[in-house]
Coordinates of C-alpha atoms in Angstrom, one line a residue:
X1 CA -13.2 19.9 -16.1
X2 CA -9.9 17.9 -15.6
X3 CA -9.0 15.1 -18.0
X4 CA -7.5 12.1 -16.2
X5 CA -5.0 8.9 -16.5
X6 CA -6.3 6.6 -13.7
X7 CA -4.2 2.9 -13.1
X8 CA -5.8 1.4 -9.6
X9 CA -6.3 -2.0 -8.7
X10 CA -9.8 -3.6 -10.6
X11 CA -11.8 -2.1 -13.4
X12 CA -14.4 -1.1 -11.0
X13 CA -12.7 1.3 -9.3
X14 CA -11.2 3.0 -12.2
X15 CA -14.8 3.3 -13.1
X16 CA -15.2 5.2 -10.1
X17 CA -12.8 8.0 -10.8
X18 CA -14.2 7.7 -14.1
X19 CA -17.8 8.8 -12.5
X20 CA -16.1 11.5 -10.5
X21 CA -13.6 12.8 -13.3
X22 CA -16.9 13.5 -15.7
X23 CA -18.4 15.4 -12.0
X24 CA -15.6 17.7 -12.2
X25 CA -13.0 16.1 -10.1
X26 CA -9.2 16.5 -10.4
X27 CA -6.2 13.7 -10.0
X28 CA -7.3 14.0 -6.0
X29 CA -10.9 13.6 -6.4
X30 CA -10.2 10.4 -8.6
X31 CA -7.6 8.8 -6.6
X32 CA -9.8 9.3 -3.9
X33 CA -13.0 7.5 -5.5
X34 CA -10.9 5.1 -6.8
X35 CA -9.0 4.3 -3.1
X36 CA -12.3 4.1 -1.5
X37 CA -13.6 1.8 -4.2
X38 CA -10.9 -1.1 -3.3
X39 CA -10.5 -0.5 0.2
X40 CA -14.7 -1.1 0.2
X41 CA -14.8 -4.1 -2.3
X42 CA -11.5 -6.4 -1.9
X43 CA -12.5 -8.3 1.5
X44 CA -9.1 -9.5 3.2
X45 CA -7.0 -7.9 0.8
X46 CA -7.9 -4.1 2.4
X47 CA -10.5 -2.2 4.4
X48 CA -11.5 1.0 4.9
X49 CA -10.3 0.9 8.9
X50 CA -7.0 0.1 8.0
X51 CA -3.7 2.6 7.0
X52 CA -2.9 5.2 3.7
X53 CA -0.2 7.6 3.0
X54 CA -1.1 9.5 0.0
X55 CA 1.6 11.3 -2.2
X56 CA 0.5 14.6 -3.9
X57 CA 2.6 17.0 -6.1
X58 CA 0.5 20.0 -7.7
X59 CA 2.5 21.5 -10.6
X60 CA 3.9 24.5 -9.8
X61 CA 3.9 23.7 -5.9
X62 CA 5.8 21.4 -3.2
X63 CA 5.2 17.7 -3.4
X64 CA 3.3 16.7 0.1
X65 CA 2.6 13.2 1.6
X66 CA 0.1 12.9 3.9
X67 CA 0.6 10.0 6.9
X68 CA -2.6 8.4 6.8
X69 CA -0.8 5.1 9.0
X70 CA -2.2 3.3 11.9
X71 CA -0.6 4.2 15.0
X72 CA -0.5 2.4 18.7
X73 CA -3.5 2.0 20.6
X74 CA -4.1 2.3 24.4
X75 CA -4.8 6.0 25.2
X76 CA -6.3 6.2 28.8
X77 CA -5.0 2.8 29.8
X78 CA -2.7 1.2 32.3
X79 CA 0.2 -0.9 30.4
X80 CA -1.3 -4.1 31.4
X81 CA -4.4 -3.4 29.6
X82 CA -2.9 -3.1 26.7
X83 CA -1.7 -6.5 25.8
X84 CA -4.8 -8.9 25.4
X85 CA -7.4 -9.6 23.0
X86 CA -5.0 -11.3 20.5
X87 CA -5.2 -14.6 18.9
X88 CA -2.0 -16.4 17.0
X89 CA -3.4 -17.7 13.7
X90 CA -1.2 -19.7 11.5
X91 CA -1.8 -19.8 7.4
X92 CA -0.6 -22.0 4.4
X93 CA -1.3 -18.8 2.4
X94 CA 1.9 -17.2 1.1
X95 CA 4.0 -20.5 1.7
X96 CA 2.9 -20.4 5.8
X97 CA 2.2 -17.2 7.7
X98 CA 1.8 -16.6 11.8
X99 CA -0.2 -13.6 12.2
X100 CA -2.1 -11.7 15.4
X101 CA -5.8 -11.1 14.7
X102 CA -8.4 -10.3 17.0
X103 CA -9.4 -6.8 19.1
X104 CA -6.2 -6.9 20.7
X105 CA -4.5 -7.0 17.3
X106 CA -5.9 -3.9 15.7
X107 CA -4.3 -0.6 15.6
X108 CA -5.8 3.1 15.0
X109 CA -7.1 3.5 11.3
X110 CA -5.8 6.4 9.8
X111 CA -7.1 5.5 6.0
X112 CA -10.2 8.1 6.1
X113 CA -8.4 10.7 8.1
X114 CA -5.9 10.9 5.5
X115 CA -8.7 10.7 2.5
X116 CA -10.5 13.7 4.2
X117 CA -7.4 16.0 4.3
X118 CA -6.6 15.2 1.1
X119 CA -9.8 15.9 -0.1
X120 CA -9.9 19.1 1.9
X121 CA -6.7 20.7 1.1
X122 CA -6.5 19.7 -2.6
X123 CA -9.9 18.0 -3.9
X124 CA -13.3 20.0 -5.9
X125 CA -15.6 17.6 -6.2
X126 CA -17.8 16.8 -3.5
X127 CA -17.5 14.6 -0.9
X128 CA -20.3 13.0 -1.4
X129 CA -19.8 12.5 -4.9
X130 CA -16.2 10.6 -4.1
X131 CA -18.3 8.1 -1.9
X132 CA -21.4 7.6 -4.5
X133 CA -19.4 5.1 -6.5
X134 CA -18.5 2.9 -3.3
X135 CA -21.9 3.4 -2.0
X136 CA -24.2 1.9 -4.9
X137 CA -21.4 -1.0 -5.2
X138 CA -21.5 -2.2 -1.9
X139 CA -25.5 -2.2 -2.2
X140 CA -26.0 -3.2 -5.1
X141 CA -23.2 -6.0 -4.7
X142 CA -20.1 -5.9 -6.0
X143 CA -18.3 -9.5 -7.8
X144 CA -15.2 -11.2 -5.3
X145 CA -12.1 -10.6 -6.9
X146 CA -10.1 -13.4 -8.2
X147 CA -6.8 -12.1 -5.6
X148 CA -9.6 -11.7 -2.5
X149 CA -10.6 -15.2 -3.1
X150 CA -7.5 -17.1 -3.6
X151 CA -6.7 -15.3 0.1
X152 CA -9.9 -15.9 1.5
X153 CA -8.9 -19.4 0.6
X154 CA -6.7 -19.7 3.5
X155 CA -7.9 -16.7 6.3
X156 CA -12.1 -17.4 5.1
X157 CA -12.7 -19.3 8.4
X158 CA -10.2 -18.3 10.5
X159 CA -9.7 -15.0 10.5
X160 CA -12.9 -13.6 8.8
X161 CA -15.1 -16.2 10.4
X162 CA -15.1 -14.0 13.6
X163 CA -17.6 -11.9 13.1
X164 CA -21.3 -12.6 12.6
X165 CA -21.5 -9.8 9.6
X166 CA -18.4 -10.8 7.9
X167 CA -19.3 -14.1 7.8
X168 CA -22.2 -13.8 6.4
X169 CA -21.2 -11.1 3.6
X170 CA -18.4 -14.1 2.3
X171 CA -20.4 -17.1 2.4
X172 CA -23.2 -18.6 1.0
X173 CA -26.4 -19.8 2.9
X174 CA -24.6 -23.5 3.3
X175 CA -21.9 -22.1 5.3
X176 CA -19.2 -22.7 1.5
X177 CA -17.2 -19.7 0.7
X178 CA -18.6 -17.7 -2.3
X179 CA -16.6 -18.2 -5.3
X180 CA -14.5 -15.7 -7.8
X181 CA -16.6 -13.2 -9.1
X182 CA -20.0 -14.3 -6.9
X183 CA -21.8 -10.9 -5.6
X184 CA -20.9 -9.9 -2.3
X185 CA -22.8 -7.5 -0.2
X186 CA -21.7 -6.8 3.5
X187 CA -24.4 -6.2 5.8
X188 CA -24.5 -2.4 7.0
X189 CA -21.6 -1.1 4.7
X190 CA -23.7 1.2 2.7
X191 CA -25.6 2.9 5.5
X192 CA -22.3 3.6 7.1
X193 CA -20.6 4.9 4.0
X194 CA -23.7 7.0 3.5
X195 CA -23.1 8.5 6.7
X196 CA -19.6 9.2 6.3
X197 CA -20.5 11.0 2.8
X198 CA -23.0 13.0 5.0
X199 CA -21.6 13.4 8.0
X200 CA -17.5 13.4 7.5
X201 CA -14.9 12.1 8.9
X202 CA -15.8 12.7 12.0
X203 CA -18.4 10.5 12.7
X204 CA -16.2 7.8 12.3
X205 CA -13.3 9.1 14.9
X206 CA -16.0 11.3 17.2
X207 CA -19.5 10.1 16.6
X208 CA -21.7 6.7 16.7
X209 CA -19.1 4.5 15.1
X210 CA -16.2 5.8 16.8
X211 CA -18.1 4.6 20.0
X212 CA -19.2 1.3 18.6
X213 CA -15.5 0.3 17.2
X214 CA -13.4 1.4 20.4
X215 CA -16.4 -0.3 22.4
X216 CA -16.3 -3.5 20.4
X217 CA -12.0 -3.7 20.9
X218 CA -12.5 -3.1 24.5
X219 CA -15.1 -5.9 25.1
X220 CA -13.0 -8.7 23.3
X221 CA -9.7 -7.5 25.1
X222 CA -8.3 -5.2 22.7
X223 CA -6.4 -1.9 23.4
X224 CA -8.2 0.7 21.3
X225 CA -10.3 3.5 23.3
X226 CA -12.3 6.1 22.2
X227 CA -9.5 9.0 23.3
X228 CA -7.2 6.9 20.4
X229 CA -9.6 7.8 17.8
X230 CA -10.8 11.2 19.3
X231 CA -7.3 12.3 19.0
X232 CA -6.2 10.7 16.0
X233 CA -5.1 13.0 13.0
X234 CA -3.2 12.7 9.4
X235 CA -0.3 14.3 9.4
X236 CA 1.3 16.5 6.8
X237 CA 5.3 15.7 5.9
X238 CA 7.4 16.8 3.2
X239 CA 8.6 13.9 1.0
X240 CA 11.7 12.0 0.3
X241 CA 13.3 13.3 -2.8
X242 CA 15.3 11.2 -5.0
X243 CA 16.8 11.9 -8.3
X244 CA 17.2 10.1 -11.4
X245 CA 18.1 11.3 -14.1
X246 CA 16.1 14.3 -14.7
X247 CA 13.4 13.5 -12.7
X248 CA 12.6 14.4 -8.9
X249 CA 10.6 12.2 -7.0
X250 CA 8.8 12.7 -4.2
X251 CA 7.9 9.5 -1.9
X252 CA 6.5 8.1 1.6
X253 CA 9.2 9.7 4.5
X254 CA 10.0 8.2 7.8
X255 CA 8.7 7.2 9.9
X256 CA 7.7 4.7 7.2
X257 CA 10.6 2.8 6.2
X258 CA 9.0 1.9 2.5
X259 CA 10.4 5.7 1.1
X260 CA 13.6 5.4 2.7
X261 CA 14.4 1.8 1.2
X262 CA 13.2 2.8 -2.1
X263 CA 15.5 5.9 -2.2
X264 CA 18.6 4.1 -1.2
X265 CA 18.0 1.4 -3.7
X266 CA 17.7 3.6 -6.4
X267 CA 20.2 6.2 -5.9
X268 CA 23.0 2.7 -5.4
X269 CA 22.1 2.1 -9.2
X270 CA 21.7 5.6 -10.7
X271 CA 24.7 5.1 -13.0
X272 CA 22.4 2.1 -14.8
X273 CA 22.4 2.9 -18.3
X274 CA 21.6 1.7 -21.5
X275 CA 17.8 0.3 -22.7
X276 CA 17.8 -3.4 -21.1
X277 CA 19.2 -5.1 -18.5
X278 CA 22.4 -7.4 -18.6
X279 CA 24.2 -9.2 -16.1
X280 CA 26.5 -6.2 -14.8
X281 CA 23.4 -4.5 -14.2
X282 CA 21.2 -7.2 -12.6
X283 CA 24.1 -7.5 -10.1
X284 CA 24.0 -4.4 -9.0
X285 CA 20.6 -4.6 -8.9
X286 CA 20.5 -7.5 -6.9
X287 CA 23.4 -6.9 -4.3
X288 CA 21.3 -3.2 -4.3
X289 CA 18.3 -4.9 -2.9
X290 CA 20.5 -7.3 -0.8
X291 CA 22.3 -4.5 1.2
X292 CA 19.0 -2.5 1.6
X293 CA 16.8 -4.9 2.4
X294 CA 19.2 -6.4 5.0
X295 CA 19.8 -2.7 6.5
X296 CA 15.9 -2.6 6.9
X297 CA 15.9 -5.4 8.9
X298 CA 18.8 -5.0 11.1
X299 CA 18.9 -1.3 11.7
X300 CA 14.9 0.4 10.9
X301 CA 12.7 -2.1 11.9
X302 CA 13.5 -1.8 15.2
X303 CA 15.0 1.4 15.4
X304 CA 13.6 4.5 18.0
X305 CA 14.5 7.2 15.8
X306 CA 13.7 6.0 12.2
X307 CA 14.2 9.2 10.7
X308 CA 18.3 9.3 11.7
X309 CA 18.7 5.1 11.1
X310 CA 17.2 6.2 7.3
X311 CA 19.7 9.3 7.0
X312 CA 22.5 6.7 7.4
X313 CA 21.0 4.1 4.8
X314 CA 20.3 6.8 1.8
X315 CA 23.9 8.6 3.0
X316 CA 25.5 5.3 2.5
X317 CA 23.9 4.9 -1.0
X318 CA 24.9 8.0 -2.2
X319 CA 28.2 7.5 -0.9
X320 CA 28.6 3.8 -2.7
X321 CA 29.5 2.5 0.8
X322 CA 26.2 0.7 0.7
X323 CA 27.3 -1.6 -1.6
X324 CA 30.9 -2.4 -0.7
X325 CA 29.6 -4.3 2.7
X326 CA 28.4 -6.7 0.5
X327 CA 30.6 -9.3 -0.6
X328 CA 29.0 -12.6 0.5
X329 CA -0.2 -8.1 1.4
X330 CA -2.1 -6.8 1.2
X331 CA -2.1 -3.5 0.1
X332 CA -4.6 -1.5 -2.7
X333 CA -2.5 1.3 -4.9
X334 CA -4.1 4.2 -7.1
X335 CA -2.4 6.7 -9.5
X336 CA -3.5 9.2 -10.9
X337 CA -2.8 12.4 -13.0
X338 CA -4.4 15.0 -14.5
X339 CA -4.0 17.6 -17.2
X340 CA -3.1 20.3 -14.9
X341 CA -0.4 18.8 -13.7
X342 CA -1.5 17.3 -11.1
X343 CA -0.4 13.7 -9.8
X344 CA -1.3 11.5 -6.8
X345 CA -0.2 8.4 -5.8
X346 CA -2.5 6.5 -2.6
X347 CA -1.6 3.2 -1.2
X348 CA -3.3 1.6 1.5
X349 CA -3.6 -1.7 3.9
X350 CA -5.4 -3.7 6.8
X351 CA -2.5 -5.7 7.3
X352 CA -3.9 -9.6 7.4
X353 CA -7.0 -8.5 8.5
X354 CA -8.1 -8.9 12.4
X355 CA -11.6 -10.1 11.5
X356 CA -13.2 -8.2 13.4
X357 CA -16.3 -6.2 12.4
X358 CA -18.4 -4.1 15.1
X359 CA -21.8 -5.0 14.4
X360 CA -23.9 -2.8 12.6
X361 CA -21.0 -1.1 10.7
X362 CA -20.0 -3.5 8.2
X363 CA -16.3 -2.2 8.8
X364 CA -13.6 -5.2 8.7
X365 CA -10.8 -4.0 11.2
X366 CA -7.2 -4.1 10.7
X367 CA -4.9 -6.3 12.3
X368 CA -1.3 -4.1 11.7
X369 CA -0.7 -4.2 15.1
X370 CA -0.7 -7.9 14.8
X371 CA 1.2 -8.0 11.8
X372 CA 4.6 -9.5 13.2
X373 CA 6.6 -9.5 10.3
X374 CA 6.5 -6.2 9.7
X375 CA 5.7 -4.8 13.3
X376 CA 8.4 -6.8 15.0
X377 CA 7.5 -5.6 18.3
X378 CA 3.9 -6.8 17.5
X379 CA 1.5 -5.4 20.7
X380 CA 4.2 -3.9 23.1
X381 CA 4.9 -1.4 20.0
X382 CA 5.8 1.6 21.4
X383 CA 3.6 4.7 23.6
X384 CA -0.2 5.2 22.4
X385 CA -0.3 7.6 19.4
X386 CA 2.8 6.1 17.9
X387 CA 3.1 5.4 14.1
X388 CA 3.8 1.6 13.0
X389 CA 6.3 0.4 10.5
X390 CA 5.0 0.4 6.9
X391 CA 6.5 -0.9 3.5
X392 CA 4.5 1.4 1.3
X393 CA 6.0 4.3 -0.4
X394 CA 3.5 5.9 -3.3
X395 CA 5.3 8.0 -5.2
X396 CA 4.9 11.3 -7.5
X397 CA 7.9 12.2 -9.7
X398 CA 8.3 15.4 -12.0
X399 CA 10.5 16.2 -14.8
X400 CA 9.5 19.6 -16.4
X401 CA 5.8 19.5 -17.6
X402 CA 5.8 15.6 -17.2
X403 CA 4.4 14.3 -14.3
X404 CA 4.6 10.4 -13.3
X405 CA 2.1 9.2 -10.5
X406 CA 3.4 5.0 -9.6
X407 CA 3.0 2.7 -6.3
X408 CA 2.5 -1.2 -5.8
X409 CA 1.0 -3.6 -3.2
X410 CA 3.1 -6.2 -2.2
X411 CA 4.5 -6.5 1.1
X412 CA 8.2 -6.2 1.3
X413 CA 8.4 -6.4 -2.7
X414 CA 6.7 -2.8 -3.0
X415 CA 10.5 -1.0 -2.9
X416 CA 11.6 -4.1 -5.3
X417 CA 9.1 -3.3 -7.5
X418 CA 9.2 -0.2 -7.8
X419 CA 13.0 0.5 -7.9
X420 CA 12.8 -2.4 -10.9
X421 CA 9.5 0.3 -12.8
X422 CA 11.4 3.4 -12.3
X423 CA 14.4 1.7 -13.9
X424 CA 12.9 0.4 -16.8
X425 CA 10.6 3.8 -17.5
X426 CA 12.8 6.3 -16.1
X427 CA 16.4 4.9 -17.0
X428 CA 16.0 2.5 -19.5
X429 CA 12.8 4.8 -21.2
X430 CA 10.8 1.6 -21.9
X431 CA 7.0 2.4 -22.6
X432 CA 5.0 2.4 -19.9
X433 CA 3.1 -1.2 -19.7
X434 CA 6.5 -2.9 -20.8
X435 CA 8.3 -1.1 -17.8
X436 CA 5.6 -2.6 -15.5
X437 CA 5.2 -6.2 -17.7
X438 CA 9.3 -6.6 -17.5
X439 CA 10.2 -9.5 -15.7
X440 CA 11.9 -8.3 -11.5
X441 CA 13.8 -10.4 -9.3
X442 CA 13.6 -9.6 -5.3
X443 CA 15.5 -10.7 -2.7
X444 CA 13.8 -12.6 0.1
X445 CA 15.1 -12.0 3.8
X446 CA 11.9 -13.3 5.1
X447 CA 13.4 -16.3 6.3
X448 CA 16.2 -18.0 7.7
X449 CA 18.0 -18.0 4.8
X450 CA 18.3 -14.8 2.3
X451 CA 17.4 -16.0 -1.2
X452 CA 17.3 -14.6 -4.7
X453 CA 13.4 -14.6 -6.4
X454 CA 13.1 -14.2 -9.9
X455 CA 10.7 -14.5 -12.8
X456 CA 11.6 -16.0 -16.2
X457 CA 13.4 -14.0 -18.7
X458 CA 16.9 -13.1 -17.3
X459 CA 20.3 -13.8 -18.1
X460 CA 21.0 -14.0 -14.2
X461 CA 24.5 -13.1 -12.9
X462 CA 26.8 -15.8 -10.7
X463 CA 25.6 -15.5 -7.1
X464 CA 26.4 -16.9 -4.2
X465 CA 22.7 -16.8 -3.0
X466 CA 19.9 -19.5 -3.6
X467 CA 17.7 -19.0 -6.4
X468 CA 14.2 -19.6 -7.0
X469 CA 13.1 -19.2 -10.7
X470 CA 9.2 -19.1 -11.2
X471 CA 7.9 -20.4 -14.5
X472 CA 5.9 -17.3 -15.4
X473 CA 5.1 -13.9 -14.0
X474 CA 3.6 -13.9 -10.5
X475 CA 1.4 -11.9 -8.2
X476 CA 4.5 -12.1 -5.9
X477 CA 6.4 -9.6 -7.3
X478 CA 3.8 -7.1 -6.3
X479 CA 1.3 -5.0 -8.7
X480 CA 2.8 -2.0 -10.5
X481 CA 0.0 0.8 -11.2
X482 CA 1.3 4.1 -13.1
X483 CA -0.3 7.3 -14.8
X484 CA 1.8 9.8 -16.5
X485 CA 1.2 13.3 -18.1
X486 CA 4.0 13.7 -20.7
X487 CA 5.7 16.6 -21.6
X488 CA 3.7 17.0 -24.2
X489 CA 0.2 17.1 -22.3
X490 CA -0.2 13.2 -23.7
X491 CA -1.8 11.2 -20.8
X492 CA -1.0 7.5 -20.0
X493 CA -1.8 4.6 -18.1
X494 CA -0.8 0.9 -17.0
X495 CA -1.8 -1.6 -14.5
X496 CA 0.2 -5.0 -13.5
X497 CA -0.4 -8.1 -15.1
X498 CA 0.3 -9.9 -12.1
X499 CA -2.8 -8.4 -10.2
X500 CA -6.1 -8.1 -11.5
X501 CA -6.1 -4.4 -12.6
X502 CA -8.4 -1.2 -14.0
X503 CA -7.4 1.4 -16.4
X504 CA -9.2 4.7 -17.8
X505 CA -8.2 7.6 -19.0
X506 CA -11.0 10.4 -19.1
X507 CA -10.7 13.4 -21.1
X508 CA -12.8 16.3 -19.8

């Protein structure tokens, strides 16, 4: 029996690798429960039919990610059947967002695919028992996070008011939305989990449901066909490796962009030093971010062949030419280690949310293909089976015996985040939960104009960029969630201020 350092993203899901931990599971196992947990119990924030990459690195073994992302939809069809079904819907939320959502906007899930190879190839608990926690949550009801409401807020009626089911699950009798920490309970989603924990995998992509979501898409418009699910699989890749001092660490690889990113930003400040930040450093953190983030946009978000565009990037980082040209969310994320060595870092999303539910499944679908900001081609993206763009990049480090499991939701502030973490626990060897509490800055290209975000609490270098200052630390910045096993066999865990957050650590 494994014991276990579990940081995910509420207190009831670190219950559920908890359960699973004291069942015999290992890091895998638990970051599995865990995953499953949020993606079934933070309406609008995730979903089980959306996207995960999961990062694993057994000791004494290669470190493996496994490509768990959406991909293009369409298999089957002529090219002009595969551009309806969408709907434009503009949101205050986030300071004003234009979004796709609708059949037409969803894109291949590839979250369970990648959960059941995990499981699989490194898990030794049973299946069933990684589902059990999820299960008796969503019957039982589970309470509406504080972050799923404050979205809802904006999306409630517009985006998850499309479906009969998913209506009903986040409203009250009257038609009002249910407040903060009101039970939910979404019609059908238990009896469909309980047949996945049966069943597999498979009956989602193969069986009864893989019929009744491809069906449902193709009525409203939408692109997805059975064939895209029959033929769907998670694919196996060998990480990006980037160094830092004496630690190795293993994250997402193209043709997500999130890895890449990270990796640059952190090898163009791996001659940081010292114990805090001052304002030498925090310009080279900042003009780090500035050249990276501005390479994303102009050269791998559009780019056919993400894998050689992301050579150039970290080659120019390791070089210091990235630099030098510089003179002028929803996501869910679990870490885990255990004892043994082992760590695993999952991070997963349903974009915006399409609001779509096939009836009789309680399964909210994703809306990534709709997700313009990061899919800048939005429904024209690319031949059927394709992977989408994706910002997330869990990650798995080693140094020696010491294993470090870390990710972050957050949009485009997931590599921000995280470069600023690894930094501070890595670098600067602050303890765990003041590496994550530290106050980040991230530079916004999300608009016309690039600006400089930050949080209170630096001594911010001269810069010719505009600068917003927030009063206090902000669910912006994204939601840091580490575990580590030290060298010493200690274990350790911390969740994010800034997000609502759950914590355990089990010892077997």
């Amino acid at each position: 029996m494994s014991s276990v350092a579990v940081a995910t993203s509420s207190q009831l899901a670190a219950d559920a690798a908890q359960e699973v931990a004291a069942d015999g599971g290992n890091a895998v196992d638990c970051a599995l429960a865990a995953s499953l947990l949020t993606m079934n119990t933070e309406p609008g924030v995730c979903a089980l039919a959306g996207s995960a990459f999961i990062t694993i690195w057994p000791a004494g073994n290669d470190p493996v990610t496994i490509d768990g992302n959406v991909s293009v939809p369409g298999k089957g069809l002529a090219d002009d059947e595969r551009r309806g079904g969408a709907v434009s819907v503009s949101m205050e939320y986030g300071g004003g967002v234009e979004t796709l959502v609708g059949t037409g906007s969803v894109a291949v899930p590839g979250s369970l695919a990648a959960l059941q190879h995990a499981w699989k190839r490194y898990g030794s608990a049973h299946w069933g028992s990684i589902f059990a926690p999820s299960i008796r949550a969503v019957r039982d009801g589970f309470p509406l996070p504080s972050a799923c409401r404050y979205y809802l807020g904006y999306s409630g009626d517009s985006v998850f008011g499309r479906s009969v089911d998913g209506h009903t699950a986040l409203h009250r009798a009257d038609g009002t939305l249910c407040d903060s920490g009101e039970a939910i309970r979404i019609p059908h989603l238990a009896d469909t989990l309980t047949a996945i924990a049966a069943e597999g995998a498979e009956l989602f992509y193969q069986g009864e449901l893989a019929d009744r979501i491809s069906d449902h898409c193709r009525a409203g418009g939408g692109a997805m066909t059975k064939l895209d699910l029959t033929s769907y699989q998670a694919i196996e890749r060998r990480p990006l490796m980037a160094d830092m001092g004496n630690w190795r660490i293993a994250t997402n690889p193209p043709p997500a962009v999130g890895g890449a990113v990270l990796a640059a930003m952190l090898m163009a400040c791996r001659d940081i030093e010292g114990t805090a930040w001052n304002r030498e450093q925090l310009h080279k953190l900042i003009e780090s971010q500035r050249a990276c983030l501005d390479f994303r946009k102009r050269n791998l978000d559009l780019a056919e062949d993400v894998g050689a565009e992301a050579a150039k990037l970290i080659a120019a980082a390791t070089s210091g030419r990235l630099l030098s040209r510089w003179s002028s969310a929803s996501t869910v994320h679990t870490s885990v280690v255990d004892d043994n060595g082992m760590g695993c870092a999952i991070t997963a999303s349903s974009g915006y949310g399409s609001g779509e539910m096939p009836a009789g499944t309680g399964l909210w679908l994703n809306n990534c293909l709709g997700e313009i900001e990061l899919n800048r081609r939005g429904l024209d993206a690319g031949p059927p089976g394709a992977r989408l763009p994706s910002n997330m990049a869990p990650c798995v480090a080693r140094n020696g015996d010491a294993v470090l499991a870390a990710g972050s939701p957050g949009a485009d502030r997931i590599t921000t985040a995280l470069q600023q973490f690894l930094i501070n626990h890595l670098q600067f060897q602050m303890p765990l939960q003041k590496a994550i509490a530290h106050p980040r800055v991230h530079i916004d290209t999300s608009g016309m104009d690039v600006r400089l975000m930050a949080e209170p609490g630096f001594d911010l270098p001269v810069t010719d960029l505009p600068v917003h200052e927030y009063e206090e630390l902000v669910m912006y910045f994204g939601g840091v969630g580490a575990a580590v096993l030290s060298d010493d066999n200690e274990l350790a865990c911390a969740a994010d201020p800034r997000r609502e957050g759950g914590t355990c650590i089990y010892r077997g």
